[in-house]
Tab-separated table of C-alpha atoms and ligand atoms in Angstrom:
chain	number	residue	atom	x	y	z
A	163	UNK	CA	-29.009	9.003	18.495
A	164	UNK	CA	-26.300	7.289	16.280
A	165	UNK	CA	-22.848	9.416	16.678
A	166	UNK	CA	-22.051	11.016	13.187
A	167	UNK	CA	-18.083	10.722	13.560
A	168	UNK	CA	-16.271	7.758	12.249
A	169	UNK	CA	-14.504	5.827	14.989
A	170	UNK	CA	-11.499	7.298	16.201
A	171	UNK	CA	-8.176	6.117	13.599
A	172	UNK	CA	-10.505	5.639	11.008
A	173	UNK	CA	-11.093	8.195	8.015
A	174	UNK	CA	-13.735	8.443	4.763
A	175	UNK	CA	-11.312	8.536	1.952
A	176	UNK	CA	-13.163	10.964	-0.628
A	177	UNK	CA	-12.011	13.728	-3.188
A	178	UNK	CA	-8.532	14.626	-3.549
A	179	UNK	CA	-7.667	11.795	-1.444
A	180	UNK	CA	-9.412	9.284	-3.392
A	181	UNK	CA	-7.660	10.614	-6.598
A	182	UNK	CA	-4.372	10.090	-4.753
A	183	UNK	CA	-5.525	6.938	-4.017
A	184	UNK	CA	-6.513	5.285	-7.324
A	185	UNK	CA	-3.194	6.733	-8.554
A	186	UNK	CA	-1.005	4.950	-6.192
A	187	UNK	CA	-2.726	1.942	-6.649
A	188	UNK	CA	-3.055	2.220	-10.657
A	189	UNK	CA	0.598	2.972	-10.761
A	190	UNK	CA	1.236	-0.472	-8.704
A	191	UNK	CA	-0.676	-2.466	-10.310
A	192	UNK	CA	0.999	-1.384	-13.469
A	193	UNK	CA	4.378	-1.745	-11.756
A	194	UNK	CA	3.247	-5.445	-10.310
A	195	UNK	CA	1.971	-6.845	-13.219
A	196	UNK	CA	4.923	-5.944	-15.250
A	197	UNK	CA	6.653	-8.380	-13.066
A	198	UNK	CA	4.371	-11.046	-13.642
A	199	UNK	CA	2.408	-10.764	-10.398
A	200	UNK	CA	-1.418	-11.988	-10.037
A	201	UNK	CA	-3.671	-9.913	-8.012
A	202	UNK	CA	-5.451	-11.761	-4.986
A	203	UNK	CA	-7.884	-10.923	-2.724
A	204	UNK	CA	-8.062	-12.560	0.725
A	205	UNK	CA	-10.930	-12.340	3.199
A	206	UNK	CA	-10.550	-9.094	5.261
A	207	UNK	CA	-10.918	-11.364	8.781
A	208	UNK	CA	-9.184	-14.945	9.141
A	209	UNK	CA	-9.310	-17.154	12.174
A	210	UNK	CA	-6.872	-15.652	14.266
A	211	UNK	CA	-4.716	-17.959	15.023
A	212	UNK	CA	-3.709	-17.458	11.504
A	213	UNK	CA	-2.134	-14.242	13.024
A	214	UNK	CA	-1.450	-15.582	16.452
A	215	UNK	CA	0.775	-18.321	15.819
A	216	UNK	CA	2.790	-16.688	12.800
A	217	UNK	CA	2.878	-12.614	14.056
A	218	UNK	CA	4.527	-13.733	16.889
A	219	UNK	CA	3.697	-13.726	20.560
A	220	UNK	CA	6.129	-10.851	21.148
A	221	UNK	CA	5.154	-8.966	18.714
A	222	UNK	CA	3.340	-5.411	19.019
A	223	UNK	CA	0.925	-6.274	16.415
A	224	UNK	CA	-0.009	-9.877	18.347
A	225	UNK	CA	0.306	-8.050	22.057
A	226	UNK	CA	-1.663	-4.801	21.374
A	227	UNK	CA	-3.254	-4.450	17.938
A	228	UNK	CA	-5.136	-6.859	17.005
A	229	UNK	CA	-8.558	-6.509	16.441
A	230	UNK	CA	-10.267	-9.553	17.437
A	231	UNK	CA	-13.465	-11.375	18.332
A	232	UNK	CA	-15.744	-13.799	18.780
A	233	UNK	CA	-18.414	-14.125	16.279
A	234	UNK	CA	-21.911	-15.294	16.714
A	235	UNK	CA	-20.733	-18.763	15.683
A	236	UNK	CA	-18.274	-18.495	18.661
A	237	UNK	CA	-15.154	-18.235	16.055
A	238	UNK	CA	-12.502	-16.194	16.879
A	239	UNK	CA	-11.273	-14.199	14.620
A	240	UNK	CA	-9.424	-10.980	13.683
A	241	UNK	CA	-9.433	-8.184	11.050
A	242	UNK	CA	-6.290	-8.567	8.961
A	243	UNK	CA	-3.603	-7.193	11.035
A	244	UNK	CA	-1.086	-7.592	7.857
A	245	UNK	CA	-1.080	-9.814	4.528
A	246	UNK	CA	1.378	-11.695	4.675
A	247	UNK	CA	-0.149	-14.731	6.969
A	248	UNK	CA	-3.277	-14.077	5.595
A	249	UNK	CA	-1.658	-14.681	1.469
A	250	UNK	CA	-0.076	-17.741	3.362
A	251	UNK	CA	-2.823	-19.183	4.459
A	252	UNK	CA	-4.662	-18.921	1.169
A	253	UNK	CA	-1.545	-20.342	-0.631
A	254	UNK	CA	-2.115	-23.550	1.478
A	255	UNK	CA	-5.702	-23.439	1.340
A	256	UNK	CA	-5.987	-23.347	-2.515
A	257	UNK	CA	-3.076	-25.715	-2.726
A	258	UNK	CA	-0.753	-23.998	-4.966
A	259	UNK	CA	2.333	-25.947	-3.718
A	260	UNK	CA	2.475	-27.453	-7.153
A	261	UNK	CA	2.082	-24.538	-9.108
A	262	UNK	CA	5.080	-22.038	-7.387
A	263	UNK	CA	6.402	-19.587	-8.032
A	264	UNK	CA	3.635	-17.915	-6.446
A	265	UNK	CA	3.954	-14.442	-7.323
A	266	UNK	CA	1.065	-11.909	-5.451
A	267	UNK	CA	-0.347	-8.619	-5.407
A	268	UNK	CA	-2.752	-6.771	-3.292
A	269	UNK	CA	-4.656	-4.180	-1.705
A	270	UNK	CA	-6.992	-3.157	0.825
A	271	UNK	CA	-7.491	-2.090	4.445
A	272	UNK	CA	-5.300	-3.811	7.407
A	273	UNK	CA	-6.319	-2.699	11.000
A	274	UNK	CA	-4.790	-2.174	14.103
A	275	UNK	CA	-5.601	-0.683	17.786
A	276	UNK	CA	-2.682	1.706	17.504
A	277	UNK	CA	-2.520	4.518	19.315
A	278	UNK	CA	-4.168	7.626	16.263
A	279	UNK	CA	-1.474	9.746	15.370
A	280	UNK	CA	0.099	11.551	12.130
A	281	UNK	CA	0.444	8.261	9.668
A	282	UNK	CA	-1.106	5.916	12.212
A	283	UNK	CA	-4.229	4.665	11.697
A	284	UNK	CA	-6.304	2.258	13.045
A	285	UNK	CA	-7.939	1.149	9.844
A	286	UNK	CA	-5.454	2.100	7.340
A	287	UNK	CA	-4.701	0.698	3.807
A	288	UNK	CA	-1.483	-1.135	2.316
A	289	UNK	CA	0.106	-2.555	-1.174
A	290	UNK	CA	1.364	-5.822	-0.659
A	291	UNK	CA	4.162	-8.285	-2.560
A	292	UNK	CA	4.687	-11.578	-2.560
A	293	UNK	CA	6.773	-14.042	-4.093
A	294	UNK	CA	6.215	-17.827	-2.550
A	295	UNK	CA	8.496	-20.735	-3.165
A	296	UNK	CA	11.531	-19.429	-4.568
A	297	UNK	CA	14.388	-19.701	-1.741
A	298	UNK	CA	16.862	-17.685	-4.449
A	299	UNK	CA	17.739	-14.321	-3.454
A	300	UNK	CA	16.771	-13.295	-6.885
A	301	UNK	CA	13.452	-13.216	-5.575
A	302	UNK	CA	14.961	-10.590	-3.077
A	303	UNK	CA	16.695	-8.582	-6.055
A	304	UNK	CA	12.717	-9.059	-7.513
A	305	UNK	CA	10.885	-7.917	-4.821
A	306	UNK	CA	13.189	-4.710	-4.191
A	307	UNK	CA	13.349	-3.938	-7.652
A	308	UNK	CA	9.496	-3.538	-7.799
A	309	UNK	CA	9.562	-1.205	-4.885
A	310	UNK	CA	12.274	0.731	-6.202
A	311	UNK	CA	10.103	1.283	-9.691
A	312	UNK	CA	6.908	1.610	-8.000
A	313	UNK	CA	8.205	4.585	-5.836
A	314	UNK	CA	10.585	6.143	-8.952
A	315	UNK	CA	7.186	6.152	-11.113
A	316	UNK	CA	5.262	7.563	-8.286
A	317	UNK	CA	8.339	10.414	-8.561
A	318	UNK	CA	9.161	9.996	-4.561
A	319	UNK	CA	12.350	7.798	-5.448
A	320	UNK	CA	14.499	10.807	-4.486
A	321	UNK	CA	13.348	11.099	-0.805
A	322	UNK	CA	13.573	7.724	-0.241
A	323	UNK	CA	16.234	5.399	1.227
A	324	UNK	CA	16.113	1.494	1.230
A	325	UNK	CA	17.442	0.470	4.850
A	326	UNK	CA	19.040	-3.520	4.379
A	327	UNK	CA	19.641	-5.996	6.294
A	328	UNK	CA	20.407	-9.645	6.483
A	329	UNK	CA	18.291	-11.681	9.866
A	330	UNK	CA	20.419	-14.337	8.729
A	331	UNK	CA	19.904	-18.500	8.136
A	332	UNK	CA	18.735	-20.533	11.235
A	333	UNK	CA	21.860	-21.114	12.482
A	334	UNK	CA	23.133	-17.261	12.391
A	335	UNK	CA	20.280	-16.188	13.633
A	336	UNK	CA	20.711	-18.807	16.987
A	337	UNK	CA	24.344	-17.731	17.147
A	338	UNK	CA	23.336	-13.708	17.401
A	339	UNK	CA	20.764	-15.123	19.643
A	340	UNK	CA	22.289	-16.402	21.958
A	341	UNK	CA	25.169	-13.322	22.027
A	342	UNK	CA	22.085	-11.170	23.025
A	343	UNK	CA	20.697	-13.204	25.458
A	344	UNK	CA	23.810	-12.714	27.285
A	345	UNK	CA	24.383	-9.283	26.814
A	346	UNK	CA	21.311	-8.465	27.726
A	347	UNK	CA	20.887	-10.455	30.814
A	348	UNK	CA	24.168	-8.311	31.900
A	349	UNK	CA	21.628	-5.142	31.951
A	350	UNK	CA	18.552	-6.987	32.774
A	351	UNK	CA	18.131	-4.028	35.269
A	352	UNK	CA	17.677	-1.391	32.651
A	353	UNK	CA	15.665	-3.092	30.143
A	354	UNK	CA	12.287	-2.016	29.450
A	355	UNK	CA	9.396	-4.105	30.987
A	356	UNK	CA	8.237	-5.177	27.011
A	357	UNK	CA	11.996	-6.040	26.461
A	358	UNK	CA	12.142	-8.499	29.316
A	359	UNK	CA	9.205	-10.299	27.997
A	360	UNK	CA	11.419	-10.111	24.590
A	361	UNK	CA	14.559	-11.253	26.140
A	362	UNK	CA	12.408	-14.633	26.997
A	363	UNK	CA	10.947	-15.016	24.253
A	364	UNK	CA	12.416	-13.605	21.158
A	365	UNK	CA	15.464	-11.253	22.433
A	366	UNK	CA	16.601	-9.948	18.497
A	367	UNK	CA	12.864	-8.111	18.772
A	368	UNK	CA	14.429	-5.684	21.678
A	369	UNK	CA	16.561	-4.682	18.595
A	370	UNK	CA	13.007	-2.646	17.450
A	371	UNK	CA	12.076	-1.503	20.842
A	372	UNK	CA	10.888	2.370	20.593
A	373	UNK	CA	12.206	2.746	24.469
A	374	UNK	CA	14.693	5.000	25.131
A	375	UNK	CA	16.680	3.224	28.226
A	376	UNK	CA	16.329	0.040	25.993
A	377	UNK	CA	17.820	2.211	22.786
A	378	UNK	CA	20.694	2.939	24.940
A	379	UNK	CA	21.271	-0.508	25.684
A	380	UNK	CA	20.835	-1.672	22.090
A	381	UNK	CA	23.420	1.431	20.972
A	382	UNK	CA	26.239	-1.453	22.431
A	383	UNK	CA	24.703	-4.639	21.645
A	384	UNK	CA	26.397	-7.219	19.567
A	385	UNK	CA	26.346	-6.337	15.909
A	386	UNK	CA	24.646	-9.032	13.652
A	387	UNK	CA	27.206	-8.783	11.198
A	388	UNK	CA	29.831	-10.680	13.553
A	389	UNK	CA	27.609	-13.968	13.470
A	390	UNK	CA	27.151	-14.434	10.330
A	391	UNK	CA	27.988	-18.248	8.849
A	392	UNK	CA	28.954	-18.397	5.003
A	393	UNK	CA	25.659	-19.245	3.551
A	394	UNK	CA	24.038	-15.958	4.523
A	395	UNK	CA	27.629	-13.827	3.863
A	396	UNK	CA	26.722	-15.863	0.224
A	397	UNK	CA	23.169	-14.989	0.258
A	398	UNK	CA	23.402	-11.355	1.309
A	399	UNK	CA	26.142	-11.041	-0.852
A	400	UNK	CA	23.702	-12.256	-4.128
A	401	UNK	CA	21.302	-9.710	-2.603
A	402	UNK	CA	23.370	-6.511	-2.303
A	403	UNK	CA	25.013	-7.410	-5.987
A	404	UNK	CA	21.954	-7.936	-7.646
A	405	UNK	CA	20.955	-4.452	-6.925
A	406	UNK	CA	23.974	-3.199	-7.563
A	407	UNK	CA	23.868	-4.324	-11.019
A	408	UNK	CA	19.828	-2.773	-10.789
A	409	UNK	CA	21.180	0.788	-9.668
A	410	UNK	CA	19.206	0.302	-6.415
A	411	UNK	CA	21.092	2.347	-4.053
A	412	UNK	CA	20.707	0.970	-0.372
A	413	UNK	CA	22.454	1.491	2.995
A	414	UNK	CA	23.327	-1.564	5.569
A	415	UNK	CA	21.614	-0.740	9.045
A	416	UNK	CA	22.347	-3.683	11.012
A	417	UNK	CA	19.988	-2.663	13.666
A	418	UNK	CA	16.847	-3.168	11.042
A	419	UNK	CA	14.816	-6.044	12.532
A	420	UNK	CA	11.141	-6.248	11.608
A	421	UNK	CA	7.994	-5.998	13.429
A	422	UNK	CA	7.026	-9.513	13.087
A	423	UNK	CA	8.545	-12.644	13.942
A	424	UNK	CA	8.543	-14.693	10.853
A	425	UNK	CA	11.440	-13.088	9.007
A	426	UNK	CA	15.213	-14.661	7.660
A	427	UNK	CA	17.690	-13.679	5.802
A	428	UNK	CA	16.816	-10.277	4.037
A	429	UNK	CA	14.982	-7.426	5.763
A	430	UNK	CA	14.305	-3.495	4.233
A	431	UNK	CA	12.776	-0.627	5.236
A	432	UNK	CA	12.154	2.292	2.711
A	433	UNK	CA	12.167	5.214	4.778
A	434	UNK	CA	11.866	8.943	4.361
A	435	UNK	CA	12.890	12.228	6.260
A	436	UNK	CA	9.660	14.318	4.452
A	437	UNK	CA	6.965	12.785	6.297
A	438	UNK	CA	8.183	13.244	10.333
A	439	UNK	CA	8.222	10.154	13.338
A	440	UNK	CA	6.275	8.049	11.253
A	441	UNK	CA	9.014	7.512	7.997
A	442	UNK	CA	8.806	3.874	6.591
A	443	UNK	CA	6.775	3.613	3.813
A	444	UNK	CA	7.144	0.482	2.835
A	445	UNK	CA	8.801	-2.544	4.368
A	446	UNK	CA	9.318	-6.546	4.056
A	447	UNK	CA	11.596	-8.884	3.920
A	448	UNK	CA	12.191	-13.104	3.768
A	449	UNK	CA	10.176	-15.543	5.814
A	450	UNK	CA	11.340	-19.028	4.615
A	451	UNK	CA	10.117	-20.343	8.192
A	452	UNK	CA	6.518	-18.653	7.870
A	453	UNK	CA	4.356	-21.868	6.098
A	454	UNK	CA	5.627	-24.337	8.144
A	455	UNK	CA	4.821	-22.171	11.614
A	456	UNK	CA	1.409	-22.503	9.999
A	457	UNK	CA	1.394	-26.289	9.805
A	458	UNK	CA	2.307	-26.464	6.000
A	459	UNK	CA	5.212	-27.827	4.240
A	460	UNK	CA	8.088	-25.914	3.973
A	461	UNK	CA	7.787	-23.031	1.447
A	462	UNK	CA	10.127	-20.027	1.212
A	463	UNK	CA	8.672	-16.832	0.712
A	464	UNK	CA	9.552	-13.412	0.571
A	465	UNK	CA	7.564	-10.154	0.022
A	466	UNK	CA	6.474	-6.617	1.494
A	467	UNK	CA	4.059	-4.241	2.256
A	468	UNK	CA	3.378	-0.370	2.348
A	469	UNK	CA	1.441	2.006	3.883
A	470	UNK	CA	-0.934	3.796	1.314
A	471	UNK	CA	-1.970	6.611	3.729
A	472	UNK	CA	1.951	7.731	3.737
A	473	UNK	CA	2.420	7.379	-0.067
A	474	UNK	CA	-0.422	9.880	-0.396
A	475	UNK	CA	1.143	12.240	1.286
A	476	UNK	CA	4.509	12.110	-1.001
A	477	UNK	CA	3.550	11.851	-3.962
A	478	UNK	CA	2.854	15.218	-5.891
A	479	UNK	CA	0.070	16.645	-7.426
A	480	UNK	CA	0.820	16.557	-10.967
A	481	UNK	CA	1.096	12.905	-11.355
A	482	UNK	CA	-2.283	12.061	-10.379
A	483	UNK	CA	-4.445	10.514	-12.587
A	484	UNK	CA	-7.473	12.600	-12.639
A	485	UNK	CA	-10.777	12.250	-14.908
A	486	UNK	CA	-10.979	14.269	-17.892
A	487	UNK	CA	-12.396	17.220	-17.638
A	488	UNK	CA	-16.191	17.403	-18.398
A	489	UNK	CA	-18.205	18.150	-21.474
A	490	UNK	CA	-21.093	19.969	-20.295
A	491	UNK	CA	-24.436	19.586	-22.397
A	492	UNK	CA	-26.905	22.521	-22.133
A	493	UNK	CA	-30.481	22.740	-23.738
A	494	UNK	CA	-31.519	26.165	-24.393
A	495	UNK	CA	-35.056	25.889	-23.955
A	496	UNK	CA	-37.290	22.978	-22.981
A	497	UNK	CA	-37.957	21.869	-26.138
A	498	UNK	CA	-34.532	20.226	-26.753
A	499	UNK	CA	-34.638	18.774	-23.588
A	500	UNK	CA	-34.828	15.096	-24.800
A	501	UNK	CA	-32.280	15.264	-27.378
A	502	UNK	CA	-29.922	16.482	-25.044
A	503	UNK	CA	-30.373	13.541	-22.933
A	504	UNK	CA	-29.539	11.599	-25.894
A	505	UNK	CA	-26.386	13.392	-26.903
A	506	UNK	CA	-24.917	13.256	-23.510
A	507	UNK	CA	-25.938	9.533	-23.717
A	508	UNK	CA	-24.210	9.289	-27.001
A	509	UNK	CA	-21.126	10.883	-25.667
A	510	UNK	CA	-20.402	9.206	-22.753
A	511	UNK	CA	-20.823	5.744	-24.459
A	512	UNK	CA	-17.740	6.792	-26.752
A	513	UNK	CA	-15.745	7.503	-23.701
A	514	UNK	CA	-16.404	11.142	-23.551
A	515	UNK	CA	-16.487	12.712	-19.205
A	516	UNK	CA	-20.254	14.353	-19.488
A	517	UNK	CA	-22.530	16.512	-17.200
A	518	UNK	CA	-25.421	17.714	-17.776
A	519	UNK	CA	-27.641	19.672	-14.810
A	520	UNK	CA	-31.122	18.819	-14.058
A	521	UNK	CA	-32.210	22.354	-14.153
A	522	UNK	CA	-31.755	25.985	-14.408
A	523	UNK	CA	-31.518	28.446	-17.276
A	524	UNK	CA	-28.668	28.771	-19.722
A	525	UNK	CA	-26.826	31.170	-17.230
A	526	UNK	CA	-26.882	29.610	-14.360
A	527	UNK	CA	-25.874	26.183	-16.461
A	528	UNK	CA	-22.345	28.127	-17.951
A	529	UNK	CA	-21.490	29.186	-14.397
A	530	UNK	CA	-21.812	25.557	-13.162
A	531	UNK	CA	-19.932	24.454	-15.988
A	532	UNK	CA	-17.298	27.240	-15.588
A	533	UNK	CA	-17.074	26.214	-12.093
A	534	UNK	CA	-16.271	22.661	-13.287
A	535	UNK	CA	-13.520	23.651	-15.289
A	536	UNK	CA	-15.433	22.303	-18.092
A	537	UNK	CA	-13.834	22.187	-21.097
A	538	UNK	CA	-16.504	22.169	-24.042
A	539	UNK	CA	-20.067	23.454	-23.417
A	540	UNK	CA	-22.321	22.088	-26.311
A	541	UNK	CA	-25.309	23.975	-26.827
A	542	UNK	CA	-28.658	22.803	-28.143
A	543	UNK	CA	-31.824	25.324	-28.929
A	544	UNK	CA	-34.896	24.910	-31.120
A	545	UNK	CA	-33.023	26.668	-34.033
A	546	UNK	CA	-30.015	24.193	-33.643
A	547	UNK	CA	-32.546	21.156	-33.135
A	548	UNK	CA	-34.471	21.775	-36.528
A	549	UNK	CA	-31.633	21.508	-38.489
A	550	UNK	CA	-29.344	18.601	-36.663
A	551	UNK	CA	-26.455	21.145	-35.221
A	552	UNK	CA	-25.299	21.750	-31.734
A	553	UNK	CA	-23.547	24.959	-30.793
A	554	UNK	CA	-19.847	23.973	-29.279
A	555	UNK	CA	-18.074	26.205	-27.302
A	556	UNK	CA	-14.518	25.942	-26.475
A	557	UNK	CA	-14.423	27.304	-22.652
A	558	UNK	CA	-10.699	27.456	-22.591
A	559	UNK	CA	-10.267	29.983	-25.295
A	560	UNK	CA	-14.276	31.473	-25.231
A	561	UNK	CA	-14.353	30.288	-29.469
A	562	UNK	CA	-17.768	28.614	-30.782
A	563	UNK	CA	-18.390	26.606	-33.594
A	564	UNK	CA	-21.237	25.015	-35.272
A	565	UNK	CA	-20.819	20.858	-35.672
A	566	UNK	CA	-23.226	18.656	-36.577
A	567	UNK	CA	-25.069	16.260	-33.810
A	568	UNK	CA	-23.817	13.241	-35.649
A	569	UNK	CA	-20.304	13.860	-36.054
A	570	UNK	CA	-20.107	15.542	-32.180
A	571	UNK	CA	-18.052	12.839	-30.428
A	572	UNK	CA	-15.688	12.809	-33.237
A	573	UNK	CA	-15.352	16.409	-32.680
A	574	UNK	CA	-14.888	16.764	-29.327
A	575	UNK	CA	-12.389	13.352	-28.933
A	576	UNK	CA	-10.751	15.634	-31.563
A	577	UNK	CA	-10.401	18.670	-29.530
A	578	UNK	CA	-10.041	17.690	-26.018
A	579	UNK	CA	-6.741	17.393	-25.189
B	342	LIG	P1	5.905	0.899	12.602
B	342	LIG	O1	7.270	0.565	13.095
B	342	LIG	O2	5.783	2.279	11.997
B	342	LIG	O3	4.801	0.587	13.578
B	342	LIG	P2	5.367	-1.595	11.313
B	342	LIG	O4	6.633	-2.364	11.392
B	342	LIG	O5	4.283	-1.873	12.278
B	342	LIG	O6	5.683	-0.034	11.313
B	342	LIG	P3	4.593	-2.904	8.903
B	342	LIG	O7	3.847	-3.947	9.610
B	342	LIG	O8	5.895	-3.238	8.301
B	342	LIG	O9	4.787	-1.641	9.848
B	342	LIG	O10	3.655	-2.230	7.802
B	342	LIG	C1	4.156	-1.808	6.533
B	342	LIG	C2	3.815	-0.352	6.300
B	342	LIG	O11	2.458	-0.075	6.582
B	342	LIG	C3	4.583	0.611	7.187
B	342	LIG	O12	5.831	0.838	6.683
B	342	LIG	C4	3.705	1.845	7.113
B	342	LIG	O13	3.954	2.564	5.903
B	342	LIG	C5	2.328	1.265	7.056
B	342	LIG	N1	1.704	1.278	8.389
B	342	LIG	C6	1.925	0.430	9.420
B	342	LIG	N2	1.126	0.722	10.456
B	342	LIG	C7	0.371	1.796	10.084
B	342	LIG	C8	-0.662	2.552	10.705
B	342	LIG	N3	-1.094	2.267	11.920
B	342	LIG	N4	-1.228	3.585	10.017
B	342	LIG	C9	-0.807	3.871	8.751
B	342	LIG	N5	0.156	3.184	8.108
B	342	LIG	C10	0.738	2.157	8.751
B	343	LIG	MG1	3.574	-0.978	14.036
């Protein structure tokens, strides 16, 4: 017998969620397109070396989370771990190097074998920016600013602190590099088992380790700050003035590093004390190296992504854009059964939120209604029928009044509030 649970980090999204949902998303896309940002839609599995090679070997999402197999064909492949690659890939594909900037928006479920906790899921949904081929850190002031509206309009701006910090150009970055590497290898004995993979391959990621004898460790590691050359002082410097001049309050945390690989220069977190352990909502940053990893020409990029399930949980209940509330249509009698098919027809094709129940008596109709929270209930009998009225009563304030079938939609777009 089939097992009726979903699998375990997964979740139906329905009702109140669904609202919260759609409102988050509507708000975006209002937010996005404001900036001049084109919604795409990539496929929801790629080839996985699309991930592989870009995610980083050392990566948590590469090491642990993917979720990836072989199809019938013999491909593999792997659900969409993150958009980013994914948005690269089709950038190449379609062959849009002519045509940048390259500005993207999107949405839909990214998975992950993570372990299920409080806002971790293993299918779980995010919002995703992109700007492609502008190396300017004006696309950094962009992309911030259109997190900082997005979570001011969804009213959460308050709890919410943007966490900055520059990875640095090539050359910085080696210079930390190699300070690590040394430092480090001085405690080799106390790192982590992960870090010493990291320390091979990609030390700065022992910066994000969640271990506590490697947190101790990283509490005295070199600071990034000391090894920085003038072009990124210059380019961190355009960042942190341009949202200055925005009124985007940030704070420097020199520790941020991301997840994955692929970043330079700028990297943010947004994070948040309301929502316990699991506190970034949304989170990005530059990846200038990213297209040619992938085999493409060079192409700066820069972009970020959050986590929907966490935004739903911040965001409060009276800006959520809910349906109108109904107009319920109610033949008294079987005789004007038809015509009030025709009226709720009429209704709801001039944008009108209708119900009307398949059966049951005028009583038990109202209560349905009341329970509802309809607001009009329009009445229809065989006295109203003859002579082209409909009864409508106001539910809110328990009124009636008489209005003619014709001129009903009129009326109630009138009324309704
Ligand atoms: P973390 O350090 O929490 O694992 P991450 O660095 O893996 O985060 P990103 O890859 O930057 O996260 O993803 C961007 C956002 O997506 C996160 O800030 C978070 O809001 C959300 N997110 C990431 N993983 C999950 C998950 N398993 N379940 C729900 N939301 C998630
Ligand atoms: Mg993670």
């Amino acid at each position: 017998m089939a097992r009726l649970q979903p699998v375990r980090g997964t979740h139906d999204i329905l009702g109140d969620k669904s609202i919260r949902f759609r409102t988050i998303f509507e708000i975006f896309r209002s937010v996005a397109t404001r900036y001049g940002h084109q919604e795409i839609d990539t496929p929801i599995f790629e080839f996985t070396e699309t991930f592989k090679r870009t995610l980083g070997e050392t990566s948590d999402v590469v090491n642990k989370e993917m979720y990836t197999f072989e199809d019938r064909g013999g491909e593999h492949v792997t659900l969409r771990p993150e958009y980013t690659a994914g948005i690269a890939r089709a950038f190449m594909s379609n062959g849009l190097q002519q045509s940048t900037p390259c500005k993207f928006y999107s949405f839909g479920p990214i998975f992950r074998y993570e372990r299920p906790q409080k806002g971790r899921m293993r299918q779980f949904h995010q919002m995703d920016v992109e700007i492609i081929g502008v190396p300017e850190a004006q696309a950094d002031i962009e992309v911030l600013a259109i997190a900082s509206d997005l979570l001011n309009e969804l009213g959460i701006g308050q709890h919410i602190t943007l966490e900055l910090n520059s990875l640095g150009d090539p050359e910085s970055r080696n210079d930390y590099r190699d300070a690590l590497v040394k430092y480090f290898n001085g405690h080799k004995g106390a790192l982590s088992e992960d870090s010493l993979v990291r320390l091979e391959k990609n030390p700065m990621r022992i910066l994000d380790s969640k271990d506590e004898g490697d947190r101790l460790l990283i509490a005295d590691a070199p600071r990034i700050g000391e090894y920085y050359n003038q072009e990124t002082k210059d380019f961190f410097a355009t960042v942190t003035d341009g949202l200055e001049g925005l009124g985007i309050d940030y704070q420097i945390n020199d520790r941020l590093v991301r997840g994955l690989d692929y970043y330079c220069h700028t990297a943010f977190e947004f994070t948040t004390d309301q929502l316990g352990a699991q506190g970034t909502v949304l989170a990005g940053g530059r990846y200038d190296g990213l297209m040619e990893m992938m085999g493409g020409p060079k192409t700066a990029g820069v972009g970020w992504a959050a986590g929907m399930e966490r935004l739903a949980e911040l965001i409060s209940e009276d800006i959520l854009h809910k349906p109108n509330r109904p107009v319920v249509v109610t033949p008294v009698g079987a005789i004007s059964q038809t015509l009030c098919l025709k009226v709720a027809h009429d209704l709801r094709t001039s944008g009108i939120v209708v119900d009307m129940g398949y059966k049951g008596n005028v009583g038990k109709r109202m209560k349905r209604a009341n329970k509802q929270k309809a607001i009009f209930a329009i009445l229809i009998g065989e006295d109203e029928l003859l002579r082209g009225v409909a009864m409508v009563k106001n539910l809110d304030q328990g009124s009636q009044e008489e209005v003619s079938i014709s001129n009903l939609a009129n009326y109630i777009l009138d009324n309704e509030k």
